[in-house]
PDB file of C-alpha atoms in Angstrom:
ATOM      1  CA  MET A   1       0.000   0.000   0.000  1.00 78.00           C
ATOM      2  CA  ASN A   2       1.515   3.353  -1.004  1.00 81.00           C
ATOM      3  CA  ARG A   3       1.292   6.585   1.013  1.00 77.00           C
ATOM      4  CA  ILE A   4      -1.725   7.885  -0.938  1.00 78.00           C
ATOM      5  CA  GLU A   5      -3.664   4.633  -0.442  1.00 84.00           C
ATOM      6  CA  MET A   6      -2.726   4.685   3.248  1.00 83.00           C
ATOM      7  CA  GLY A   7      -4.020   8.265   3.482  1.00 82.00           C
ATOM      8  CA  GLU A   8      -7.331   7.343   1.861  1.00 84.00           C
ATOM      9  CA  ALA A   9      -7.731   4.350   4.202  1.00 85.00           C
ATOM     10  CA  LEU A  10      -6.905   6.586   7.172  1.00 84.00           C
ATOM     11  CA  GLY A  11      -9.641   9.032   6.171  1.00 84.00           C
ATOM     12  CA  ILE A  12     -12.183   6.197   6.112  1.00 87.00           C
ATOM     13  CA  ASP A  13     -11.024   4.876   9.509  1.00 89.00           C
ATOM     14  CA  LEU A  14     -11.057   8.278  11.214  1.00 89.00           C
ATOM     15  CA  ALA A  15     -14.524   9.154   9.912  1.00 88.00           C
ATOM     16  CA  GLU A  16     -15.884   6.406  12.181  1.00 91.00           C
ATOM     17  CA  PHE A  17     -15.012   8.375  15.316  1.00 93.00           C
ATOM     18  CA  THR A  18     -17.792  10.611  16.621  1.00 91.00           C
ATOM     19  CA  GLY A  19     -17.440  11.880  20.145  1.00 88.00           C
ATOM     20  CA  THR A  20     -15.151  10.112  22.592  1.00 91.00           C
ATOM     21  CA  THR A  21     -15.674   7.789  25.526  1.00 92.00           C
ATOM     22  CA  SER A  22     -12.465   8.714  27.330  1.00 91.00           C
ATOM     23  CA  TYR A  23      -9.405  10.934  27.284  1.00 91.00           C
ATOM     24  CA  HIS A  24      -5.861   9.598  26.996  1.00 93.00           C
ATOM     25  CA  ARG A  25      -2.522  11.071  28.021  1.00 89.00           C
ATOM     26  CA  CYS A  26      -0.484  12.144  25.056  1.00 87.00           C
ATOM     27  CA  SER A  27       2.984  12.047  26.557  1.00 90.00           C
ATOM     28  CA  PRO A  28       4.752  12.344  29.902  1.00 90.00           C
ATOM     29  CA  TYR A  29       6.415  15.465  28.482  1.00 90.00           C
ATOM     30  CA  PHE A  30       3.055  17.182  28.002  1.00 90.00           C
ATOM     31  CA  PRO A  31       0.798  15.963  30.833  1.00 88.00           C
ATOM     32  CA  ASN A  32      -1.763  18.678  30.120  1.00 89.00           C
ATOM     33  CA  VAL A  33      -2.330  17.467  26.523  1.00 92.00           C
ATOM     34  CA  LEU A  34      -4.999  14.803  26.149  1.00 92.00           C
ATOM     35  CA  LEU A  35      -6.147  12.743  23.179  1.00 95.00           C
ATOM     36  CA  THR A  36      -9.601  11.474  22.307  1.00 94.00           C
ATOM     37  CA  ASP A  37     -10.329   7.926  21.174  1.00 95.00           C
ATOM     38  CA  GLY A  38      -9.911   8.973  17.532  1.00 95.00           C
ATOM     39  CA  THR A  39      -6.586  10.754  17.911  1.00 95.00           C
ATOM     40  CA  ARG A  40      -5.297   7.937  20.141  1.00 96.00           C
ATOM     41  CA  TYR A  41      -6.267   5.436  17.426  1.00 95.00           C
ATOM     42  CA  MET A  42      -4.426   7.552  14.864  1.00 93.00           C
ATOM     43  CA  GLY A  43      -1.327   7.694  17.080  1.00 94.00           C
ATOM     44  CA  ASP A  44      -1.369   3.932  17.654  1.00 94.00           C
ATOM     45  CA  LYS A  45      -2.024   3.030  14.012  1.00 91.00           C
ATOM     46  CA  LEU A  46       0.491   5.424  12.443  1.00 90.00           C
ATOM     47  CA  GLY A  47       3.000   5.866  15.248  1.00 92.00           C
ATOM     48  CA  CYS A  48       2.455   9.612  15.003  1.00 94.00           C
ATOM     49  CA  PHE A  49       2.494  10.617  18.654  1.00 95.00           C
ATOM     50  CA  TRP A  50       5.276  12.987  17.574  1.00 96.00           C
ATOM     51  CA  LEU A  51       2.546  15.104  15.948  1.00 96.00           C
ATOM     52  CA  PHE A  52       0.678  15.513  19.239  1.00 95.00           C
ATOM     53  CA  ASP A  53       3.939  16.226  21.081  1.00 96.00           C
ATOM     54  CA  LEU A  54       4.701  18.899  18.497  1.00 97.00           C
ATOM     55  CA  ILE A  55       1.296  20.525  19.032  1.00 95.00           C
ATOM     56  CA  GLY A  56       1.946  20.448  22.789  1.00 94.00           C
ATOM     57  CA  LEU A  57       5.401  21.961  22.320  1.00 95.00           C
ATOM     58  CA  LEU A  58       4.122  24.697  20.012  1.00 96.00           C
ATOM     59  CA  GLN A  59       1.719  25.892  22.735  1.00 93.00           C
ATOM     60  CA  LYS A  60       4.772  27.670  24.206  1.00 92.00           C
ATOM     61  CA  THR A  61       5.481  29.574  20.968  1.00 95.00           C
ATOM     62  CA  PRO A  62       4.747  33.266  21.688  1.00 97.00           C
ATOM     63  CA  ARG A  63       2.596  33.726  18.579  1.00 96.00           C
ATOM     64  CA  ILE A  64       0.352  30.901  19.790  1.00 96.00           C
ATOM     65  CA  ALA A  65       0.606  31.399  23.568  1.00 94.00           C
ATOM     66  CA  LYS A  66      -0.194  35.121  23.368  1.00 95.00           C
ATOM     67  CA  HIS A  67      -2.807  35.052  20.615  1.00 95.00           C
ATOM     68  CA  PRO A  68      -6.169  35.876  22.259  1.00 93.00           C
ATOM     69  CA  GLU A  69      -8.211  33.863  19.746  1.00 92.00           C
ATOM     70  CA  LEU A  70      -6.177  30.689  20.378  1.00 93.00           C
ATOM     71  CA  GLN A  71      -6.845  30.462  24.100  1.00 90.00           C
ATOM     72  CA  ARG A  72      -9.975  28.317  23.692  1.00 90.00           C
ATOM     73  CA  LEU A  73      -9.827  26.617  20.291  1.00 92.00           C
ATOM     74  CA  GLN A  74      -7.133  26.000  17.701  1.00 94.00           C
ATOM     75  CA  PHE A  75      -7.305  24.475  14.243  1.00 94.00           C
ATOM     76  CA  TRP A  76      -4.270  22.449  13.163  1.00 94.00           C
ATOM     77  CA  HIS A  77      -3.709  21.333   9.573  1.00 94.00           C
ATOM     78  CA  LEU A  78      -0.985  18.910   8.513  1.00 95.00           C
ATOM     79  CA  LEU A  79      -0.161  19.227   4.823  1.00 93.00           C
ATOM     80  CA  VAL A  80       2.080  16.420   3.553  1.00 93.00           C
ATOM     81  CA  ALA A  81       3.880  17.024   0.251  1.00 92.00           C
ATOM     82  CA  ASP A  82       4.796  14.405  -2.341  1.00 89.00           C
ATOM     83  CA  ASP A  83       8.477  14.671  -1.316  1.00 94.00           C
ATOM     84  CA  ALA A  84       7.530  13.535   2.254  1.00 93.00           C
ATOM     85  CA  SER A  85       8.076  16.967   3.757  1.00 96.00           C
ATOM     86  CA  ALA A  86       5.178  18.540   5.611  1.00 96.00           C
ATOM     87  CA  LYS A  87       3.873  21.740   7.071  1.00 96.00           C
ATOM     88  CA  LEU A  88       1.872  21.990  10.299  1.00 97.00           C
ATOM     89  CA  ASN A  89      -0.291  25.108  10.337  1.00 96.00           C
ATOM     90  CA  CYS A  90      -2.166  26.591  13.284  1.00 96.00           C
ATOM     91  CA  GLU A  91      -5.226  28.723  12.552  1.00 94.00           C
ATOM     92  CA  TRP A  92      -7.711  30.479  14.800  1.00 91.00           C
ATOM     93  CA  ASP A  93     -10.435  30.521  12.145  1.00 85.00           C
ATOM     94  CA  LYS A  94     -10.780  29.276   8.595  1.00 78.00           C
ATOM     95  CA  ASP A  95      -7.844  30.619   6.581  1.00 80.00           C
ATOM     96  CA  GLU A  96      -6.614  32.761   9.513  1.00 90.00           C
ATOM     97  CA  LEU A  97      -3.057  31.409   9.750  1.00 96.00           C
ATOM     98  CA  VAL A  98      -1.187  32.246  12.950  1.00 96.00           C
ATOM     99  CA  TYR A  99       1.789  29.894  12.830  1.00 97.00           C
ATOM    100  CA  SER A 100       3.391  27.492  10.363  1.00 98.00           C
ATOM    101  CA  HIS A 101       5.982  24.854  11.249  1.00 98.00           C
ATOM    102  CA  GLU A 102       8.115  23.157   8.574  1.00 98.00           C
ATOM    103  CA  ILE A 103       8.709  19.407   8.922  1.00 98.00           C
ATOM    104  CA  PRO A 104      11.599  18.292   6.683  1.00 98.00           C
ATOM    105  CA  PHE A 105      10.567  14.614   6.567  1.00 97.00           C
ATOM    106  CA  THR A 106       7.630  12.507   7.695  1.00 95.00           C
ATOM    107  CA  ASP A 107       6.337   9.047   6.952  1.00 91.00           C
ATOM    108  CA  PHE A 108       2.801  10.279   7.622  1.00 92.00           C
ATOM    109  CA  PRO A 109       0.519   9.226   4.742  1.00 89.00           C
ATOM    110  CA  THR A 110      -0.373  11.670   2.017  1.00 82.00           C
ATOM    111  CA  THR A 111      -4.053  12.507   2.435  1.00 77.00           C
ATOM    112  CA  PRO A 112      -6.324  13.958  -0.254  1.00 68.00           C
ATOM    113  CA  GLU A 113      -7.280  16.755   2.163  1.00 72.00           C
ATOM    114  CA  PRO A 114      -4.972  18.214   4.813  1.00 78.00           C
ATOM    115  CA  LEU A 115      -5.304  16.369   8.107  1.00 84.00           C
ATOM    116  CA  CYS A 116      -7.335  18.599  10.410  1.00 89.00           C
ATOM    117  CA  LEU A 117      -7.123  18.402  14.197  1.00 90.00           C
ATOM    118  CA  TYR A 118      -8.787  20.641  16.752  1.00 91.00           C
ATOM    119  CA  SER A 119      -7.123  21.578  19.993  1.00 89.00           C
ATOM    120  CA  GLN A 120      -9.579  22.734  22.624  1.00 90.00           C
ATOM    121  CA  ARG A 121      -9.029  24.101  26.131  1.00 88.00           C
ATOM    122  CA  LEU A 122     -10.218  21.694  28.825  1.00 86.00           C
ATOM    123  CA  ASP A 123     -10.673  21.909  32.571  1.00 84.00           C
ATOM    124  CA  LEU A 124      -8.702  18.857  33.736  1.00 84.00           C
ATOM    125  CA  ARG A 125     -11.167  18.215  36.567  1.00 83.00           C
ATOM    126  CA  VAL A 126     -13.093  16.326  33.869  1.00 77.00           C
ATOM    127  CA  VAL A 127     -10.418  13.630  34.121  1.00 76.00           C
ATOM    128  CA  GLY A 128      -9.969  13.928  37.883  1.00 78.00           C
ATOM    129  CA  GLU A 129      -6.976  16.262  37.877  1.00 78.00           C
ATOM    130  CA  LYS A 130      -6.273  19.913  38.566  1.00 80.00           C
ATOM    131  CA  GLY A 131      -5.515  22.642  36.080  1.00 82.00           C
ATOM    132  CA  ILE A 132      -6.267  23.519  32.518  1.00 83.00           C
ATOM    133  CA  GLY A 133      -5.121  21.494  29.539  1.00 87.00           C
ATOM    134  CA  TRP A 134      -5.741  20.843  25.891  1.00 92.00           C
ATOM    135  CA  VAL A 135      -7.597  18.013  24.218  1.00 93.00           C
ATOM    136  CA  ILE A 136      -6.655  17.173  20.631  1.00 94.00           C
ATOM    137  CA  HIS A 137      -9.514  15.689  18.670  1.00 93.00           C
ATOM    138  CA  LEU A 138     -10.716  14.971  15.169  1.00 92.00           C
ATOM    139  CA  PRO A 139     -13.307  17.278  13.576  1.00 90.00           C
ATOM    140  CA  SER A 140     -15.831  14.413  13.736  1.00 90.00           C
ATOM    141  CA  GLU A 141     -15.344  14.229  17.514  1.00 91.00           C
ATOM    142  CA  TYR A 142     -16.139  17.896  18.138  1.00 78.00           C
TER     143      TYR A 142
END
């Protein structure tokens, strides 16, 4: 299966996720970043937890951390090129780009549409902890 076929299959798999039954820790490095069932499935299937770590890391970038519109909801788009490079864009609204991060190489599948993830502010008391965090979810889980 080539990268384009893998991307098409991924789109079909991820469309099955609507809502989530639980939240999952992304990484010990980013304890305030949680994944839904759909994003956890994606991480397990593709080994792409690096993508969620990168989103967690980029929360510290001043253009993201200080942007008033990004304090509740963020839109992340991963655009994978034919040469296996990629670009991860953060938007606060449709076509309102705030930050773009170049990725020189990825084995992430090439998808017909850019992969879209939402990052939403979450009171961690929902999962029995203190503080505020972020949950990364698929558009179909919103």
